[in-house]
mmCIF file of C-alpha atoms in Angstrom:
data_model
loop_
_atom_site.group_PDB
_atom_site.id
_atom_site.type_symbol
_atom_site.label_atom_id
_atom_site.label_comp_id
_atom_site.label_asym_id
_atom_site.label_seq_id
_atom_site.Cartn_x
_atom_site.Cartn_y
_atom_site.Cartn_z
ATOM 1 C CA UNK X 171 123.958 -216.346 -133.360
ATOM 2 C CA UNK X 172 120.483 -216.056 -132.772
ATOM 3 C CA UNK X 173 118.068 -218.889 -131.915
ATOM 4 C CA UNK X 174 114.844 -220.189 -132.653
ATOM 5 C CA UNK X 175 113.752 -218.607 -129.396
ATOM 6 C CA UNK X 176 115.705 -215.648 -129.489
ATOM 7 C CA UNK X 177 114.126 -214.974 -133.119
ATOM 8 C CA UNK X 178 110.953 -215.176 -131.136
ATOM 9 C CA UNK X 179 111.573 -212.825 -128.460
ATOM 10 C CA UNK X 180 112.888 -210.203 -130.809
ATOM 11 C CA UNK X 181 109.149 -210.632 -133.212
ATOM 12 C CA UNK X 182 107.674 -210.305 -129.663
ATOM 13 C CA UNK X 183 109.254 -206.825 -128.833
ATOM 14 C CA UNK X 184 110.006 -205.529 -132.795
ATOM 15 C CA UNK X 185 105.870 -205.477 -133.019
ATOM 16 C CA UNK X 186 105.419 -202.494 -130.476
ATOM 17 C CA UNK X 187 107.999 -200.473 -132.744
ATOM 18 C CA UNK X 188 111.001 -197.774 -131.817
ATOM 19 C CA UNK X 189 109.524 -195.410 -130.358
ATOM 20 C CA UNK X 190 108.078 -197.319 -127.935
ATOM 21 C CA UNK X 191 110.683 -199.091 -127.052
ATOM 22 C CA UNK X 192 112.584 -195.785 -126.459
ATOM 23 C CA UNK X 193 110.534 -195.267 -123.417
ATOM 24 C CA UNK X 194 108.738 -197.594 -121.842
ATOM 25 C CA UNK X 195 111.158 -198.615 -119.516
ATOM 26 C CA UNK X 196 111.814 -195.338 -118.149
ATOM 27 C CA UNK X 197 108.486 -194.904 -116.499
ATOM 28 C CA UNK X 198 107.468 -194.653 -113.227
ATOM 29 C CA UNK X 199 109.470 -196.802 -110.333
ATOM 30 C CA UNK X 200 111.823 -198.783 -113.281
ATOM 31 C CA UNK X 201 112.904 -195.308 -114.482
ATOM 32 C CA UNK X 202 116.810 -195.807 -113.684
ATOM 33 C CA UNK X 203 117.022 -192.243 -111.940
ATOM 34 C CA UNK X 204 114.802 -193.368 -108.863
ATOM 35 C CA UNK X 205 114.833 -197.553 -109.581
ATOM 36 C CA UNK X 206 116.597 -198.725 -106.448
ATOM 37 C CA UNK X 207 118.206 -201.901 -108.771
ATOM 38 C CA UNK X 208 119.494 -199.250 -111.372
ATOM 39 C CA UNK X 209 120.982 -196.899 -108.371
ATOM 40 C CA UNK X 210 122.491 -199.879 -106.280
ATOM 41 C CA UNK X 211 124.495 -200.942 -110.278
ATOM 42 C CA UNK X 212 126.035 -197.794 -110.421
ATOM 43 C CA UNK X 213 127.116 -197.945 -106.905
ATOM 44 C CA UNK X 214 128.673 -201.243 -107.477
ATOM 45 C CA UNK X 215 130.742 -199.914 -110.079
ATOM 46 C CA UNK X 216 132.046 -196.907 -108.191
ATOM 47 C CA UNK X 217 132.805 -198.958 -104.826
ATOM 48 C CA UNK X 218 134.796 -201.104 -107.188
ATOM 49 C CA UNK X 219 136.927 -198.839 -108.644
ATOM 50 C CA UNK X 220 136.835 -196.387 -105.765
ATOM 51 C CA UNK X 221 135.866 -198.740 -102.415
ATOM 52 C CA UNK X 222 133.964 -196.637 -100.177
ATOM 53 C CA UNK X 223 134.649 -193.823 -101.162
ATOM 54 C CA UNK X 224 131.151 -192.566 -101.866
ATOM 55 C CA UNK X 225 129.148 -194.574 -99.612
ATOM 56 C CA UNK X 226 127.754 -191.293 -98.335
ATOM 57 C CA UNK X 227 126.125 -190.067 -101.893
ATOM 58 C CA UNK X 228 125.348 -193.660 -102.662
ATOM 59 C CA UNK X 229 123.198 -193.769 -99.116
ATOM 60 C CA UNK X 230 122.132 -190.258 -100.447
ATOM 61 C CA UNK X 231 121.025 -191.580 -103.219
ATOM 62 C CA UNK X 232 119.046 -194.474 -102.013
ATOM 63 C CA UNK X 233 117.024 -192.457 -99.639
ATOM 64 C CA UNK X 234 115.940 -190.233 -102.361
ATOM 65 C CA UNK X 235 115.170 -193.736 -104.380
ATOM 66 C CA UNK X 236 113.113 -194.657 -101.624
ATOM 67 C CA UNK X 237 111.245 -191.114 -101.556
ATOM 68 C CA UNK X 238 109.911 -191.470 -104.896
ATOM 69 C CA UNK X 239 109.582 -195.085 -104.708
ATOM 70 C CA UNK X 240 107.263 -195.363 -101.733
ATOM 71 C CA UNK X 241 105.550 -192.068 -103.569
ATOM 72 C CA UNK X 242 104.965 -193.768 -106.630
ATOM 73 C CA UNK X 243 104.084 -197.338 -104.795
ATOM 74 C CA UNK X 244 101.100 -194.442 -103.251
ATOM 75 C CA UNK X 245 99.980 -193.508 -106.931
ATOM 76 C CA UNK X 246 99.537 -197.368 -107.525
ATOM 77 C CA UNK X 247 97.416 -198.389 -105.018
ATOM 78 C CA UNK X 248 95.711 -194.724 -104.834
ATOM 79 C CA UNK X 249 97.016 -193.333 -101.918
ATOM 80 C CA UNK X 250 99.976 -190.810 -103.299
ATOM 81 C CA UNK X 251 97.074 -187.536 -102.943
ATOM 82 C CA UNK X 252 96.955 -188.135 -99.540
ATOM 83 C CA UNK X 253 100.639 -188.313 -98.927
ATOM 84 C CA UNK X 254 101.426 -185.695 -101.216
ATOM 85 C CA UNK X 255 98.878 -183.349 -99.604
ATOM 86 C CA UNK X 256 99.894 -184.421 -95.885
ATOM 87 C CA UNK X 257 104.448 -183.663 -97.192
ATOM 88 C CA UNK X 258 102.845 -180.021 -98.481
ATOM 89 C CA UNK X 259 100.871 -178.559 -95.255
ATOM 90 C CA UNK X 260 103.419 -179.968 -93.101
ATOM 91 C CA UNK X 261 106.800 -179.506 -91.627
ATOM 92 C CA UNK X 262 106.968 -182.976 -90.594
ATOM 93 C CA UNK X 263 103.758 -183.497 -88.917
ATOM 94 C CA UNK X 264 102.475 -184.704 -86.182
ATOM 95 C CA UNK X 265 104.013 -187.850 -84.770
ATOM 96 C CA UNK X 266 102.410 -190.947 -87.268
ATOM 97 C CA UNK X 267 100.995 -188.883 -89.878
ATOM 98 C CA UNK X 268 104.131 -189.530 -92.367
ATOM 99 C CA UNK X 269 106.469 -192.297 -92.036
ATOM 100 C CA UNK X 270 109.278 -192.413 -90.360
ATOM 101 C CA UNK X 271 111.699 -192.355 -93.078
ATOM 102 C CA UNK X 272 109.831 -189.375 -94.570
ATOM 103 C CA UNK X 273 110.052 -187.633 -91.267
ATOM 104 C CA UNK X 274 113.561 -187.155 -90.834
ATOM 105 C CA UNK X 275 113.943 -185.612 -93.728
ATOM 106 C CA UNK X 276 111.868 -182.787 -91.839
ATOM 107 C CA UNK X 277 113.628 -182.899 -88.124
ATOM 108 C CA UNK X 278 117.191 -183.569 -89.806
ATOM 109 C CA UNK X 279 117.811 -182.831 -92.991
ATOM 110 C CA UNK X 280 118.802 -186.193 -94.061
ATOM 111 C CA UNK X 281 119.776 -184.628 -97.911
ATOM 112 C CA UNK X 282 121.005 -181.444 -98.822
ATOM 113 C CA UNK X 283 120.531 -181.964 -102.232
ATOM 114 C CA UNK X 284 116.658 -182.221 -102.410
ATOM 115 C CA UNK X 285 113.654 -181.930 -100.890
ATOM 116 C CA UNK X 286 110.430 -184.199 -100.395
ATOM 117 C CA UNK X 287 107.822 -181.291 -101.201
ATOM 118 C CA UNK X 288 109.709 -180.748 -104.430
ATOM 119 C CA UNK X 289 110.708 -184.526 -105.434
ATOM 120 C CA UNK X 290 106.536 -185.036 -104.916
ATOM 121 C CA UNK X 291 105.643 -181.987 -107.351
ATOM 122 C CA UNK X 292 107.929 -183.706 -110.084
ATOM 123 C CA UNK X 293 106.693 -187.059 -109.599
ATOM 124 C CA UNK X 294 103.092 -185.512 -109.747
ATOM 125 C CA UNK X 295 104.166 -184.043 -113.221
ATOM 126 C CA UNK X 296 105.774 -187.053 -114.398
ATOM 127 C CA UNK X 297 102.470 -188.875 -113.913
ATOM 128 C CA UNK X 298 100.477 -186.816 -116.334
ATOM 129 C CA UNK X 299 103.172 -186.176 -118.712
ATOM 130 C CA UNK X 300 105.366 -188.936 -118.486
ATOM 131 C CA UNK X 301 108.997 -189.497 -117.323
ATOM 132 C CA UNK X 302 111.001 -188.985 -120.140
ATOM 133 C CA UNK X 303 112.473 -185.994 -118.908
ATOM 134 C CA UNK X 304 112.449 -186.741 -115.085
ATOM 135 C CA UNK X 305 115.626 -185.331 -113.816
ATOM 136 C CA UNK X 306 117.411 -186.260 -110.249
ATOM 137 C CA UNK X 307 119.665 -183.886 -108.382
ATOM 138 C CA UNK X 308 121.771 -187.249 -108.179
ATOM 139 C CA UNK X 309 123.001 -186.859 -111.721
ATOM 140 C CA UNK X 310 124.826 -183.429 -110.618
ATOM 141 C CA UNK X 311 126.312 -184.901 -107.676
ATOM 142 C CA UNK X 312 127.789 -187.442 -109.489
ATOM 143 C CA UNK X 313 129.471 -185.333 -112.257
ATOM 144 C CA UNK X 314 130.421 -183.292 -109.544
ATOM 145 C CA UNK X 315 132.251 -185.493 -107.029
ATOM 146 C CA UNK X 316 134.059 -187.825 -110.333
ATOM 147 C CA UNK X 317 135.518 -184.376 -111.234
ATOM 148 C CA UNK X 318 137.197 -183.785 -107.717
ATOM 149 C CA UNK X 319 138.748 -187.318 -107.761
ATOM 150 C CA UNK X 320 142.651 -186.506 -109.322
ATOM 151 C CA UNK X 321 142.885 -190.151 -110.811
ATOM 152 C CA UNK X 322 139.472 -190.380 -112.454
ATOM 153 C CA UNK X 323 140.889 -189.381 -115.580
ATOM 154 C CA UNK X 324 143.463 -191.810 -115.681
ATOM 155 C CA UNK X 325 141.514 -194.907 -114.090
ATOM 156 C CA UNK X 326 141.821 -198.154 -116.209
ATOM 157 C CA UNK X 327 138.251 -198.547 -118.024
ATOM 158 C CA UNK X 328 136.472 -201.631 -116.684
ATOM 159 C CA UNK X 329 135.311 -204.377 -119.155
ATOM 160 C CA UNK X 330 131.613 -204.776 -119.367
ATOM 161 C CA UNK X 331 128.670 -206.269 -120.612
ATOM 162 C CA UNK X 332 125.154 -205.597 -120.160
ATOM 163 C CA UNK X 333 122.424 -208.364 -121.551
ATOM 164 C CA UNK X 334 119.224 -207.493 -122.663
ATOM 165 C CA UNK X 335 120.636 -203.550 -122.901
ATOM 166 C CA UNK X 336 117.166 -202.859 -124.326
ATOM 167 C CA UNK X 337 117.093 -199.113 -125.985
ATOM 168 C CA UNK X 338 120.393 -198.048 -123.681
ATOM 169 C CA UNK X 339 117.867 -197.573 -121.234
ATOM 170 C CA UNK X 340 120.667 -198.039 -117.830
ATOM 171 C CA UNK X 341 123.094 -197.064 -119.633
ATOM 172 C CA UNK X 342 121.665 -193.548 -120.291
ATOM 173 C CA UNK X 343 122.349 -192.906 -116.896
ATOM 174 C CA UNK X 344 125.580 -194.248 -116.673
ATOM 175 C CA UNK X 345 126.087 -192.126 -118.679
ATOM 176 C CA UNK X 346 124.513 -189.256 -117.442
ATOM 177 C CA UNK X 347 125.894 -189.522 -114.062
ATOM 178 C CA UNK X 348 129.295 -189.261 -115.299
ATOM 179 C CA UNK X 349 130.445 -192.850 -114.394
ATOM 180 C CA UNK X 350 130.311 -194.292 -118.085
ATOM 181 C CA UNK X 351 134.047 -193.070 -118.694
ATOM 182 C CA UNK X 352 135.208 -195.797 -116.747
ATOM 183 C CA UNK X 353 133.413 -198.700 -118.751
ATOM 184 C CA UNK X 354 134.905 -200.144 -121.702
ATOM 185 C CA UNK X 355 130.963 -201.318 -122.391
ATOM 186 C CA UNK X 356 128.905 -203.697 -124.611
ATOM 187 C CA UNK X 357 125.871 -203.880 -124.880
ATOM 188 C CA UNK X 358 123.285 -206.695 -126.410
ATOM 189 C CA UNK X 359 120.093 -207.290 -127.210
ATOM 190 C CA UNK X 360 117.834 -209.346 -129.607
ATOM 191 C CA UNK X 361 115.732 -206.973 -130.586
ATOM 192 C CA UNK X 362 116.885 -205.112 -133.705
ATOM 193 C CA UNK X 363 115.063 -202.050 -132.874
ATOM 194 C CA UNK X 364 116.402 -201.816 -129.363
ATOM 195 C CA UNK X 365 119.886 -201.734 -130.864
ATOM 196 C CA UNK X 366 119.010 -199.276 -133.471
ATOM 197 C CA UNK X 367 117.910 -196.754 -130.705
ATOM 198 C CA UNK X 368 120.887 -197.473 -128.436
ATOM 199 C CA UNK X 369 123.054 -196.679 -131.452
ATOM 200 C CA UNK X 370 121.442 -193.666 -132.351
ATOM 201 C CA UNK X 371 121.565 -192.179 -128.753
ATOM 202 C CA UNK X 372 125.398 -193.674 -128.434
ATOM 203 C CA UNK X 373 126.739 -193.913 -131.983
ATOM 204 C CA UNK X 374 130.491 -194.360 -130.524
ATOM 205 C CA UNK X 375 129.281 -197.437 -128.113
ATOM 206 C CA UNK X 376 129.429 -201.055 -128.769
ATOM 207 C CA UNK X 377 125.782 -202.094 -129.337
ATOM 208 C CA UNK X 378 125.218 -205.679 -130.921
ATOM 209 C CA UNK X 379 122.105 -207.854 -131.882
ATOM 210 C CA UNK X 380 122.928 -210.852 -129.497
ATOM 211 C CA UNK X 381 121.350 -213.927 -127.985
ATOM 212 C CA UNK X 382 121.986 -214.145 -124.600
ATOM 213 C CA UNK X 383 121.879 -217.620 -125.101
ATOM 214 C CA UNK X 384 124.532 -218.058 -127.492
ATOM 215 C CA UNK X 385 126.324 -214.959 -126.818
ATOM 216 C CA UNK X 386 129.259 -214.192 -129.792
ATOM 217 C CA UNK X 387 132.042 -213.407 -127.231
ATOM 218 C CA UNK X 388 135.227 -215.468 -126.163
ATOM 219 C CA UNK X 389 135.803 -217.085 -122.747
ATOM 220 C CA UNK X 390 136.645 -214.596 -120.003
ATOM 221 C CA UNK X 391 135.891 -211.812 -122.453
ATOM 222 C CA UNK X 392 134.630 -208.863 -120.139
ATOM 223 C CA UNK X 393 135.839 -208.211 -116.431
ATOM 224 C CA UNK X 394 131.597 -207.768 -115.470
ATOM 225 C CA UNK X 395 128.480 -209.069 -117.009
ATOM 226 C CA UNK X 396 125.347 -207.137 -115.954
ATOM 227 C CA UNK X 397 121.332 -207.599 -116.954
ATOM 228 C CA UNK X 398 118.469 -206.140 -115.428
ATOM 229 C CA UNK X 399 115.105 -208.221 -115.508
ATOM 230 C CA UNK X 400 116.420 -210.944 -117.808
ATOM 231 C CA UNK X 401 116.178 -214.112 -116.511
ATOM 232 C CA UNK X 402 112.411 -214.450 -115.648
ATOM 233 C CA UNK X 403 111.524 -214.114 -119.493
ATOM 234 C CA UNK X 404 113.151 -217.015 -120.664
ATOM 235 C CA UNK X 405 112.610 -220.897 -121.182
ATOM 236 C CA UNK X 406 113.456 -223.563 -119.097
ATOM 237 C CA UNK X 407 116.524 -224.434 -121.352
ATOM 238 C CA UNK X 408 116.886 -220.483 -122.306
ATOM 239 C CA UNK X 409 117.407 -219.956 -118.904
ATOM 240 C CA UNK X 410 120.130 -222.848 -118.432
ATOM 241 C CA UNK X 411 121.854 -221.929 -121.399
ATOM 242 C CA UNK X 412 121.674 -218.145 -120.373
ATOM 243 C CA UNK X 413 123.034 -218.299 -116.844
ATOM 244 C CA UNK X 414 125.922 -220.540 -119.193
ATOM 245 C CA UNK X 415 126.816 -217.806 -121.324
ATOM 246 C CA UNK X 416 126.413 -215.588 -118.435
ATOM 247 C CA UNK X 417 128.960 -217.255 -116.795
ATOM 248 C CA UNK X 418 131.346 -218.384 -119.393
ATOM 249 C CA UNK X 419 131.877 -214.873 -121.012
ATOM 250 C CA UNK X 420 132.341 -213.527 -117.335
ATOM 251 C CA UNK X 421 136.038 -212.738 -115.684
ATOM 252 C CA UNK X 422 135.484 -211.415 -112.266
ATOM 253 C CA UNK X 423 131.471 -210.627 -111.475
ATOM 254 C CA UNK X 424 127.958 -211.202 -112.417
ATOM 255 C CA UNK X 425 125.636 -208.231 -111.417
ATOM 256 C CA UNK X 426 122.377 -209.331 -111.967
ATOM 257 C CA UNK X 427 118.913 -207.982 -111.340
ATOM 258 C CA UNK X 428 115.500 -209.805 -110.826
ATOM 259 C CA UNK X 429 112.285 -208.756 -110.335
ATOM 260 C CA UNK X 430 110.579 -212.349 -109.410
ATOM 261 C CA UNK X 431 112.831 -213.978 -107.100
ATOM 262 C CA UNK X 432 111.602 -215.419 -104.259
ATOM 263 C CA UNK X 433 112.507 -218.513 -101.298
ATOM 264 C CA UNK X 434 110.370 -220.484 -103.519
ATOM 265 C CA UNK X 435 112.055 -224.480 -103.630
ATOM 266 C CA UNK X 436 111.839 -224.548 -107.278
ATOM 267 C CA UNK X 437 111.340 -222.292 -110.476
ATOM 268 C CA UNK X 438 107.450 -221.733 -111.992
ATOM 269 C CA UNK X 439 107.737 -221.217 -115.589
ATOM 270 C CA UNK X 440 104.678 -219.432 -117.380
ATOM 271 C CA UNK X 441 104.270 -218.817 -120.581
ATOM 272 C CA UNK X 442 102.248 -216.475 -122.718
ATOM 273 C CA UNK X 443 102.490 -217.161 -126.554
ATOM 274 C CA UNK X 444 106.437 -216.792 -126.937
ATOM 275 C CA UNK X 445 106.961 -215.059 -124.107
ATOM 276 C CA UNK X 446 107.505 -216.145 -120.379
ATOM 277 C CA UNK X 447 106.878 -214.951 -116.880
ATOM 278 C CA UNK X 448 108.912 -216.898 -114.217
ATOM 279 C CA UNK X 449 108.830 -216.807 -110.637
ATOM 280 C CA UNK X 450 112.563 -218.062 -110.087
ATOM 281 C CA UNK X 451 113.480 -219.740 -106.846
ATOM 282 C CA UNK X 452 117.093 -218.532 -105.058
ATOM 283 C CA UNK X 453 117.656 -222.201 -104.252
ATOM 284 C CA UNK X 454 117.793 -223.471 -108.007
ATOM 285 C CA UNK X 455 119.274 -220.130 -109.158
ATOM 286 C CA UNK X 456 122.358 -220.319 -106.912
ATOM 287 C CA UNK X 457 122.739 -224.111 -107.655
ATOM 288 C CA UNK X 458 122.646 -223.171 -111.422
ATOM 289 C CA UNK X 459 125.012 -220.304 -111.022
ATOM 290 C CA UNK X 460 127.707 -222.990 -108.556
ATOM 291 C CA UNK X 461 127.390 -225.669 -111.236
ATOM 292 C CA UNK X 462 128.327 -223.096 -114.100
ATOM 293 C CA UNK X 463 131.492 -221.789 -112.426
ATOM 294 C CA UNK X 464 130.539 -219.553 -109.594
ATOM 295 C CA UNK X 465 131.585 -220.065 -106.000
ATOM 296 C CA UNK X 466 130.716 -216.407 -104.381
ATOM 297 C CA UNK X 467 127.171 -215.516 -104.374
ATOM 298 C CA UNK X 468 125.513 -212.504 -102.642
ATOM 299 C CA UNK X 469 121.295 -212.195 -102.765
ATOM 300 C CA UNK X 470 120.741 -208.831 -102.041
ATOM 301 C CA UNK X 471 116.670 -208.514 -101.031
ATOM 302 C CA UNK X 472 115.523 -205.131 -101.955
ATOM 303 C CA UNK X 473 112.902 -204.737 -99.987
ATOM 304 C CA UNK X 474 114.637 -206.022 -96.895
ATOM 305 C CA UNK X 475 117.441 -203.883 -97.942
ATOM 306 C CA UNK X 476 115.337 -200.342 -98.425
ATOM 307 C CA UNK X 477 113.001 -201.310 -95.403
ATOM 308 C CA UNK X 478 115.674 -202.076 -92.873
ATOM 309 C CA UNK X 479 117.387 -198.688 -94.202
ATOM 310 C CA UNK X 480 114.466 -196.376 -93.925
ATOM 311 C CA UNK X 481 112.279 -197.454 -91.493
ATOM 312 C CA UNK X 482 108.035 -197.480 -92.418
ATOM 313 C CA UNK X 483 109.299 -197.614 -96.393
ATOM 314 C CA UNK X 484 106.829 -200.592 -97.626
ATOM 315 C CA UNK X 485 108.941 -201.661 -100.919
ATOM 316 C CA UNK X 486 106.705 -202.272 -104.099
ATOM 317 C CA UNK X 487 107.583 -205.867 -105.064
ATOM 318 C CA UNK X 488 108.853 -208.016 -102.595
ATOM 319 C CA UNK X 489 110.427 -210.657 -105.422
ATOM 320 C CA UNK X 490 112.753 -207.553 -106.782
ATOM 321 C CA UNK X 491 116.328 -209.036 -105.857
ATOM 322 C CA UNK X 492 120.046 -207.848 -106.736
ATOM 323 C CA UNK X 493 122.349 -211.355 -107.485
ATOM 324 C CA UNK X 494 126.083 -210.557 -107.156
ATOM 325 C CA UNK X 495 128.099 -213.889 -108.335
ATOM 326 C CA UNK X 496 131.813 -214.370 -108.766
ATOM 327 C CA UNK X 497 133.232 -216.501 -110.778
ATOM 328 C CA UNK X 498 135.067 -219.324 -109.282
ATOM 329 C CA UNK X 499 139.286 -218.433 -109.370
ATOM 330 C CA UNK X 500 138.920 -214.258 -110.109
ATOM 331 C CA UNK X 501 140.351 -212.074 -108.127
ATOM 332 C CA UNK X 502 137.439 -210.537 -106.623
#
């Protein structure tokens, strides 16, 4: 069912039209091939099903994320053709002309499977010509090292649904990386035309016009519910109702990703015509979560997390969080 506000949303996105939509969210540091949110989901699903047994490609994999992140947080505030200039005439420079994290790569080979000079060149590409076609060594690896697992083929498919699925745009790479085959996914969104692409791209996945307020699923229905930079675009009561449905259709885990999240006491709501742009607070966002039926509850700080990892990174929005929730009696 949709609501009077989910109507709204979906006029608010429908205006700027498919193609559009197809892409805009693949751009730049929320493309899911370098987005350190999108990389950390996937790795949540494979130390699930397989626990720790690719911690080294996942660590792999965020040090690349934080490569291009840091490169593209340059391009922002206009220092990237500096840096990229400085990774080019250098084998690792001169003690405090690249940061740490960047030097390693030099003096140890942190990753076999790319290098700065060349991850720079792309991104330089990407910036003119857009990232549509941006490709990561990561989504080899993947494929590679699912394929040399014996019971891959024959692991039970976990139940899961994404809110707010937009144009497929995570689960492209879900896809992509190989670890899709072990989702038995739905995804949701209000917007008509988001659904519409998702189903042309993935004609054999479950893609449904939804409110994420009033979702049309049973109790218990899916073993994780997932969303990616939902929650700060609703209403007060959109939000309640949200982290609700959230909850109610949920068996096991809530995945969720925010990029506003902060100590703040309390939430600031701001709206903009129909739309809204919270800053949420952790304190009322846990509470809400504990009152609707969770009682484990894991806030993962991505910048903390990438700049304790890789020391000088500077993260590009210190709100960006990762919320892992269970839900009070699973199994998890």
């Amino acid at each position: 069912m949709i609501t009077q506000e989910g109507s709204a949303y979906a006029a608010e996105w429908s205006r700027h039209g498919r193609e559009y939509l197809d892409s805009y969210l693949i751009q730049e540091v929320e493309h899911p091939a370098v987005n350190p949110q999108s990389v950390l989901m996937r790795a949540f699903l494979m130390d699930r099903l397989f626990p720790g047994q690719f911690s080294p490609l996942v660590e792999e994999e965020l040090y690349f994320s934080a490569c291009a992140c840091f490169a593209l947080l340059g391009q922002r505030e206009g220092w990237f053709p500096q840096l990229f200039a400085r990774v080019e005439e250098t084998d690792g420079g001169v003690d405090g002309e690249l940061p740490e994290f960047l030097q390693r790569e030099f003096h140890q080979r942190t990753s076999s499977r790319f290098e700065i000079k060349a991850l720079f060149e792309e991104l330089a590409k990407c910036l003119t010509l857009g990232f549509e076609f941006f490709q990561s060594p990561f989504h080899r690896a993947w494929n590679e090292a699912i394929a040399a697992v014996p019971s891959a083929e024959t692991m039970k498919r976990l139940r899961s649904l994404e809110l707010a699925c937009g144009s497929a745009n995570d689960y492209r790479f879900f896809d992509h990386y190989g670890q899709a085959a072990f989702l038995d996914y739905t995804g949701v969104d209000v917007c008509p035309e988001n659904i519409d692409n998702a189903r042309a791209r993935y004609p054999e996945v479950d893609f449904q016009v939804d409110d994420v307020t009033k979702l049309d699923a049973d109790d218990d229905d899916y073993d994780v519910v997932m969303a990616f930079d939902l929650y700060e675009h609703l209403s007060p009561t959109g939000l309640d109702a949200a982290i609700d449905e959230s909850v109610r259709v949920c068996r096991d885990e809530l995945w969720l990703s925010f990029f506003n999240l902060s100590e703040s006491p309390v939430h600031e709501f701001s709206q903009e015509g129909n739309y809204y742009w919270n800053a949420l607070s952790i304190t009322e966002l846990t509470e809400s979560l504990q009152t609707s039926g969770c009682d484990r509850i894991e806030i993962i700080s991505l910048q903390r997390e990438l700049e304790d990892r890789f020391p000088g990174y500077r993260h590009y929005n210190p709100e960006a969080h990762i919320v892992i929730a269970g839900v009070e009696g699973s199994s998890e």
